mmCIF file of N, CA and C in Angstrom:
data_model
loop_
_atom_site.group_PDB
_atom_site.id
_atom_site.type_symbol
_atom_site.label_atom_id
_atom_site.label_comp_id
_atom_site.label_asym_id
_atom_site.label_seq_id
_atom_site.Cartn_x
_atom_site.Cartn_y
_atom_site.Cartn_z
ATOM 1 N N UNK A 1 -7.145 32.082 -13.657
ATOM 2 C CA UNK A 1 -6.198 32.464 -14.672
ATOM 3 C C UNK A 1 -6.606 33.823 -15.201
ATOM 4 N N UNK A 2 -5.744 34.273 -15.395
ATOM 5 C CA UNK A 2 -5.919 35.609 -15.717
ATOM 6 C C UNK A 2 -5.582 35.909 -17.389
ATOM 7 N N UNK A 3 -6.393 36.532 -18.214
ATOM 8 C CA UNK A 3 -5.774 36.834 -19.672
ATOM 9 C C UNK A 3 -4.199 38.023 -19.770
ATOM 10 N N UNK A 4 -3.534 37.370 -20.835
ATOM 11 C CA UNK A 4 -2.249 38.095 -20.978
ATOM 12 C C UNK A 4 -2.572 39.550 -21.692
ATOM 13 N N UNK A 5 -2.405 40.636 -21.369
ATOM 14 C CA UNK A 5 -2.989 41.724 -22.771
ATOM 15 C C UNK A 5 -1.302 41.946 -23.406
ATOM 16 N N UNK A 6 -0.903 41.918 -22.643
ATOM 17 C CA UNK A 6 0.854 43.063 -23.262
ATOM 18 C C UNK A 6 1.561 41.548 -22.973
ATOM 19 N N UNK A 7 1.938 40.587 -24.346
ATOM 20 C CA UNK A 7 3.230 39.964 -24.430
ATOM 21 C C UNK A 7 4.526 40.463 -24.331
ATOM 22 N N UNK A 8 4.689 41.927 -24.422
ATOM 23 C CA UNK A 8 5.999 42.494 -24.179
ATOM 24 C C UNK A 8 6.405 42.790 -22.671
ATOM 25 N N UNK A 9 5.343 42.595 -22.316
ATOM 26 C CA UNK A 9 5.788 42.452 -20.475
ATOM 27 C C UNK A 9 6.403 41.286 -20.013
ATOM 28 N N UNK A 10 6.128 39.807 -20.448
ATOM 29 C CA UNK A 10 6.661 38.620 -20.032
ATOM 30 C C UNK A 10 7.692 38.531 -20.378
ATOM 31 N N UNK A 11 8.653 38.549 -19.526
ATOM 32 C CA UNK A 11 10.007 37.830 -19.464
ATOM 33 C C UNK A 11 10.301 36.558 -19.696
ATOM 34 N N UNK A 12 11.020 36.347 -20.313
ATOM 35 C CA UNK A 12 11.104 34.686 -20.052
ATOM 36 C C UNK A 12 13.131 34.481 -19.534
ATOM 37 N N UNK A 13 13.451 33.887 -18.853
ATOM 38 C CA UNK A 13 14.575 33.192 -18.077
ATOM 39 C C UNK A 13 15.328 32.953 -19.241
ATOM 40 N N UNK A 14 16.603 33.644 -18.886
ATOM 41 C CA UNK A 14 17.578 33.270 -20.165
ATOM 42 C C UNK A 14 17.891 32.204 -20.427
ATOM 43 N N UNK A 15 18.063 31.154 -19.459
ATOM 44 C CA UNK A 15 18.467 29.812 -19.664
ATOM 45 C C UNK A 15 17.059 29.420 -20.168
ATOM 46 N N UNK A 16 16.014 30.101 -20.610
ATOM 47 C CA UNK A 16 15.263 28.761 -21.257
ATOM 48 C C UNK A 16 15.111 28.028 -22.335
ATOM 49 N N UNK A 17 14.810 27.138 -22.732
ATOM 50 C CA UNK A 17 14.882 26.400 -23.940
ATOM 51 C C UNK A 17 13.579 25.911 -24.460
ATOM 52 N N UNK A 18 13.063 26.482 -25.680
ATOM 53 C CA UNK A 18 11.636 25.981 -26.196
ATOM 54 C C UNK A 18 11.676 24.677 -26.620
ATOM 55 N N UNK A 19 12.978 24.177 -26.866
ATOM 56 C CA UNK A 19 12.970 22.650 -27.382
ATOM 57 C C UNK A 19 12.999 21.511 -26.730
ATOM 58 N N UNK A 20 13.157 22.203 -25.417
ATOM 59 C CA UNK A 20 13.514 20.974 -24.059
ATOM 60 C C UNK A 20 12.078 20.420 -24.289
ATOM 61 N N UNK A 21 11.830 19.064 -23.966
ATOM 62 C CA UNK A 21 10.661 18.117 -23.002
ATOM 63 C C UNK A 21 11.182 18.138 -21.641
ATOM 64 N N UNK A 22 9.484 17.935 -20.874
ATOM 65 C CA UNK A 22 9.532 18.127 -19.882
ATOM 66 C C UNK A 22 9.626 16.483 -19.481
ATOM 67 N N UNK A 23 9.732 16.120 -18.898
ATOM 68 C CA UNK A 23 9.985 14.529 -18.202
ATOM 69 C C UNK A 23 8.739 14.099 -17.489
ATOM 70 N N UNK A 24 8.457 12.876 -17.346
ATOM 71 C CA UNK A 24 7.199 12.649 -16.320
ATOM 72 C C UNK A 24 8.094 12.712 -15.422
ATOM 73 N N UNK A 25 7.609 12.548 -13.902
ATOM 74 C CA UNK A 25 8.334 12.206 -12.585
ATOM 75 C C UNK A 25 8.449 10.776 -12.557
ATOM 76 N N UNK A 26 9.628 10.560 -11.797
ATOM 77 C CA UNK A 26 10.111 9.618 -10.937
ATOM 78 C C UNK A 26 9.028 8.777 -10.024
ATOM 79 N N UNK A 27 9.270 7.404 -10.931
ATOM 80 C CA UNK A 27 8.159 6.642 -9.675
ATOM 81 C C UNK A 27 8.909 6.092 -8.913
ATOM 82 N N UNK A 28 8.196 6.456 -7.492
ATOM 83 C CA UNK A 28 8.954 6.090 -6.136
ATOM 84 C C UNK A 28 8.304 4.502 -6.049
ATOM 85 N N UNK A 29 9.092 3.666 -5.370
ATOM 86 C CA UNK A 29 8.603 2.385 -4.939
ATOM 87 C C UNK A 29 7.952 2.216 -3.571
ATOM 88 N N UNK A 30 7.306 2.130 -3.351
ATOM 89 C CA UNK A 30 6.823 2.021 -1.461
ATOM 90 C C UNK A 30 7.070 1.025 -0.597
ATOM 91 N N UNK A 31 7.938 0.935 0.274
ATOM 92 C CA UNK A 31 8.368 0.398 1.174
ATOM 93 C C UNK A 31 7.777 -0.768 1.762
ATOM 94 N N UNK A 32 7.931 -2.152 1.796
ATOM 95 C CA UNK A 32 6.922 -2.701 2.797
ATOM 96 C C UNK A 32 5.781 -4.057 1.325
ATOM 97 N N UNK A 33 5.439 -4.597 2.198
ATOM 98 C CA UNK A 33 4.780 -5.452 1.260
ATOM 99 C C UNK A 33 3.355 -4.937 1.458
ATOM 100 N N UNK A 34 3.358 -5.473 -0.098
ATOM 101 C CA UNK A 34 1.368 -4.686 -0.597
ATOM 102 C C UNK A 34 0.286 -5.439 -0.103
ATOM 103 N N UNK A 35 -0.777 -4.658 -0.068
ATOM 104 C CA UNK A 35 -1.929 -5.236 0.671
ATOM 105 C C UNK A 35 -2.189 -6.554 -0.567
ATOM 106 N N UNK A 36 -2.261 -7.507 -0.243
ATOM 107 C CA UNK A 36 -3.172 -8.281 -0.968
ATOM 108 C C UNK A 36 -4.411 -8.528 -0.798
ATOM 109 N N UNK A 37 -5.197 -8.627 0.162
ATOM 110 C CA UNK A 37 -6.627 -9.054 0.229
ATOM 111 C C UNK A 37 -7.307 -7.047 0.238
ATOM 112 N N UNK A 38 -8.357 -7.242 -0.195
ATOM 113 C CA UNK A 38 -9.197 -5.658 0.192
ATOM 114 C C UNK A 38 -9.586 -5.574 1.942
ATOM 115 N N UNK A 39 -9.635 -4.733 2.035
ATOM 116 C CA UNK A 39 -10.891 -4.463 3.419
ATOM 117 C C UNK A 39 -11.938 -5.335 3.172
ATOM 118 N N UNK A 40 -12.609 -5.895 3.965
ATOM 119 C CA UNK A 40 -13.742 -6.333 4.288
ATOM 120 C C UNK A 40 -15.254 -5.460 4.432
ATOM 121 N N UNK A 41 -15.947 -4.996 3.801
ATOM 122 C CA UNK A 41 -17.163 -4.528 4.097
ATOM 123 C C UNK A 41 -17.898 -4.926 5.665
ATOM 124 N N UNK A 42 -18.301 -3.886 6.338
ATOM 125 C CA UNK A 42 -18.839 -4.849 6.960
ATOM 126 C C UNK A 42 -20.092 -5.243 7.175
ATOM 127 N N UNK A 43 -19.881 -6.685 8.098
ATOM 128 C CA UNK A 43 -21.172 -7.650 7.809
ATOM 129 C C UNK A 43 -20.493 -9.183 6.600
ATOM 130 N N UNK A 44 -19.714 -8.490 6.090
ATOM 131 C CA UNK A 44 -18.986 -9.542 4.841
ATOM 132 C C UNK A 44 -18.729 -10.513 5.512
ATOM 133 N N UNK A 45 -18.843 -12.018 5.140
ATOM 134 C CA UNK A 45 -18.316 -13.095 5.317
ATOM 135 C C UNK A 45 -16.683 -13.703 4.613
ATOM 136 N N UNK A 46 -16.165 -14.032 5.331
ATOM 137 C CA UNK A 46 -14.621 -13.752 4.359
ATOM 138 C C UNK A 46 -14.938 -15.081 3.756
ATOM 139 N N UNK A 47 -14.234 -15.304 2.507
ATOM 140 C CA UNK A 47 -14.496 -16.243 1.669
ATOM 141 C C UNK A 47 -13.622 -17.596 1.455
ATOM 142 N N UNK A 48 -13.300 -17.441 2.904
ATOM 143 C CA UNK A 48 -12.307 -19.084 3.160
ATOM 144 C C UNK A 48 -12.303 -19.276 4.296
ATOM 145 N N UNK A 49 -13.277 -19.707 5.155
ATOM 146 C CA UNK A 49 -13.447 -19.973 6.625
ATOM 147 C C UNK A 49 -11.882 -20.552 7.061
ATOM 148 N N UNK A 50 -11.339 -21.505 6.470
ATOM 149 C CA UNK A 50 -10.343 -22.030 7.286
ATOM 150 C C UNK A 50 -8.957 -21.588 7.082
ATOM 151 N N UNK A 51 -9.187 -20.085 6.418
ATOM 152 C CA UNK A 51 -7.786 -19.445 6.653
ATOM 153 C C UNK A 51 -7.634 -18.828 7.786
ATOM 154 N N UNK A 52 -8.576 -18.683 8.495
ATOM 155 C CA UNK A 52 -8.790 -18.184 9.837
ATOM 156 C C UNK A 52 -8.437 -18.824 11.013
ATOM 157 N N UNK A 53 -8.430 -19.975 10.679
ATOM 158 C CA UNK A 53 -8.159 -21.099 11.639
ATOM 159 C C UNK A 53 -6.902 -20.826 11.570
ATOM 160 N N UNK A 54 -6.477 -20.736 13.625
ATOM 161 C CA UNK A 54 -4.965 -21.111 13.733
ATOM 162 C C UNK A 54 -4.964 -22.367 14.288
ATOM 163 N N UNK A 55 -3.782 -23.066 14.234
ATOM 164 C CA UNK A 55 -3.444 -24.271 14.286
ATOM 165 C C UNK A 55 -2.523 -23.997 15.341
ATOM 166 N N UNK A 56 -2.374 -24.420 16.617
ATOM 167 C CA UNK A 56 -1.358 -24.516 17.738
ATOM 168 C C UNK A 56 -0.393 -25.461 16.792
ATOM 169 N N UNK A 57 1.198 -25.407 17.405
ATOM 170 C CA UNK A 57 2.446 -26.036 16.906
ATOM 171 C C UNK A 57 2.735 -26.816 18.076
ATOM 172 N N UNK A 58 2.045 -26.534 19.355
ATOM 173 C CA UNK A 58 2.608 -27.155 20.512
ATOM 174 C C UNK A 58 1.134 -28.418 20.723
ATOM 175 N N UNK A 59 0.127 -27.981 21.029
ATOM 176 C CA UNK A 59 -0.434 -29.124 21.214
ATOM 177 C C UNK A 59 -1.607 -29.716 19.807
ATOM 178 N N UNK A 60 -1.257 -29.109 18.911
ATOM 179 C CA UNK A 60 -2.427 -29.067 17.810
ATOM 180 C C UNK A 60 -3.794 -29.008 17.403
ATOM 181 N N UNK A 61 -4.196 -28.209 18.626
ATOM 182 C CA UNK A 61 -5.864 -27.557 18.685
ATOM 183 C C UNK A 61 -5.750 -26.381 17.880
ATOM 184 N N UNK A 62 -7.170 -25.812 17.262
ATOM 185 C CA UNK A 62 -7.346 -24.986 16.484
ATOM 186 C C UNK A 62 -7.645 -23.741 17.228
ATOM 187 N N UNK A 63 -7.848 -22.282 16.589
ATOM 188 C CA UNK A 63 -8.063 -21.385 17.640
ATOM 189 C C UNK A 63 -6.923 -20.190 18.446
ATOM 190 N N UNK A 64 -5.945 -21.221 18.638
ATOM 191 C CA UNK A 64 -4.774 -20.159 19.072
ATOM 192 C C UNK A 64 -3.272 -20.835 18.088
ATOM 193 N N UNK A 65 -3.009 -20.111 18.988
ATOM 194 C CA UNK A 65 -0.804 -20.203 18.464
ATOM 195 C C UNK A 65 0.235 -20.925 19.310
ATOM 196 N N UNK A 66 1.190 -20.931 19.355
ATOM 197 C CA UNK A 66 2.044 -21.829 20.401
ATOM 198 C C UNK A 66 2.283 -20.181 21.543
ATOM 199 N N UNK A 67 2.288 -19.286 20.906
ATOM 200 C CA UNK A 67 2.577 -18.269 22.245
ATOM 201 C C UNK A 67 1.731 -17.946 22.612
ATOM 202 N N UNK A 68 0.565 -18.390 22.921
ATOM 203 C CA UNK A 68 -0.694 -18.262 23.574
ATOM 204 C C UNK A 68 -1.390 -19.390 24.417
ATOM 205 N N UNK A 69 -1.023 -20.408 23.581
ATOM 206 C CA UNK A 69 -1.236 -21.865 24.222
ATOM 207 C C UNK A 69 -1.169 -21.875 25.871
ATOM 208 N N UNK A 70 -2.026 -22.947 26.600
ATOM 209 C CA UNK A 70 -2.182 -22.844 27.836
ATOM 210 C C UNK A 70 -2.404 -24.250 28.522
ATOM 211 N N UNK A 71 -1.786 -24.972 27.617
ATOM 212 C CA UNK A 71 -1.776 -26.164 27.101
ATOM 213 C C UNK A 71 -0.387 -26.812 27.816
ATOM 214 N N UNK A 72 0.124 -27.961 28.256
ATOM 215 C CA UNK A 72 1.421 -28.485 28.863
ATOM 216 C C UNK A 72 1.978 -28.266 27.821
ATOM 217 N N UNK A 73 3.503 -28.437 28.194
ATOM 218 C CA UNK A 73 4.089 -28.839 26.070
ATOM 219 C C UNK A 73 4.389 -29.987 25.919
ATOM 220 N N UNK A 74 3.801 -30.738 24.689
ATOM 221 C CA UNK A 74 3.612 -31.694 24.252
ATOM 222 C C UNK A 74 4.785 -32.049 23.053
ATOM 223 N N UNK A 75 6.222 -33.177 24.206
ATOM 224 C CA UNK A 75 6.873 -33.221 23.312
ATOM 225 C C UNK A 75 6.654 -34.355 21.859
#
């Protein structure tokens, strides 16, 4: 920043107004759903072993999914 010496040099914009406020900005919303859990450190142990667990829908072993399964299908 530089010091002003000569106030008679600054112009100021005819349209301006000393009485206006300035506005905060506009909060934007972000798209998409929010992280809920943090990152994991690592080495961290996550703190609910059996949310990890998948549950097959086709034969009901733990471990995988029905689109991975390798399993007959079990009506």
């Amino acid at each position: 920043m530089y010091d002003i010496e000569n106030d008679q040099n600054i112009k100021l914009p005819t349209h301006y107004d000393p009485d206006t406020t300035v506005l905060e900005p506009v909060r934007v919303v972000k798209i998409g759903r929010d992280q809920k859990k943090r990152i994991a450190i690592g080495g961290e142990e996550p703190s609910s072993p059996t949310a990890k667990c998948r549950r097959c829908g086709n034969c009901g072993e733990f471990g995988h999914n029905v689109r991975t399964c390798r399993n007959e299908v079990v009506f």
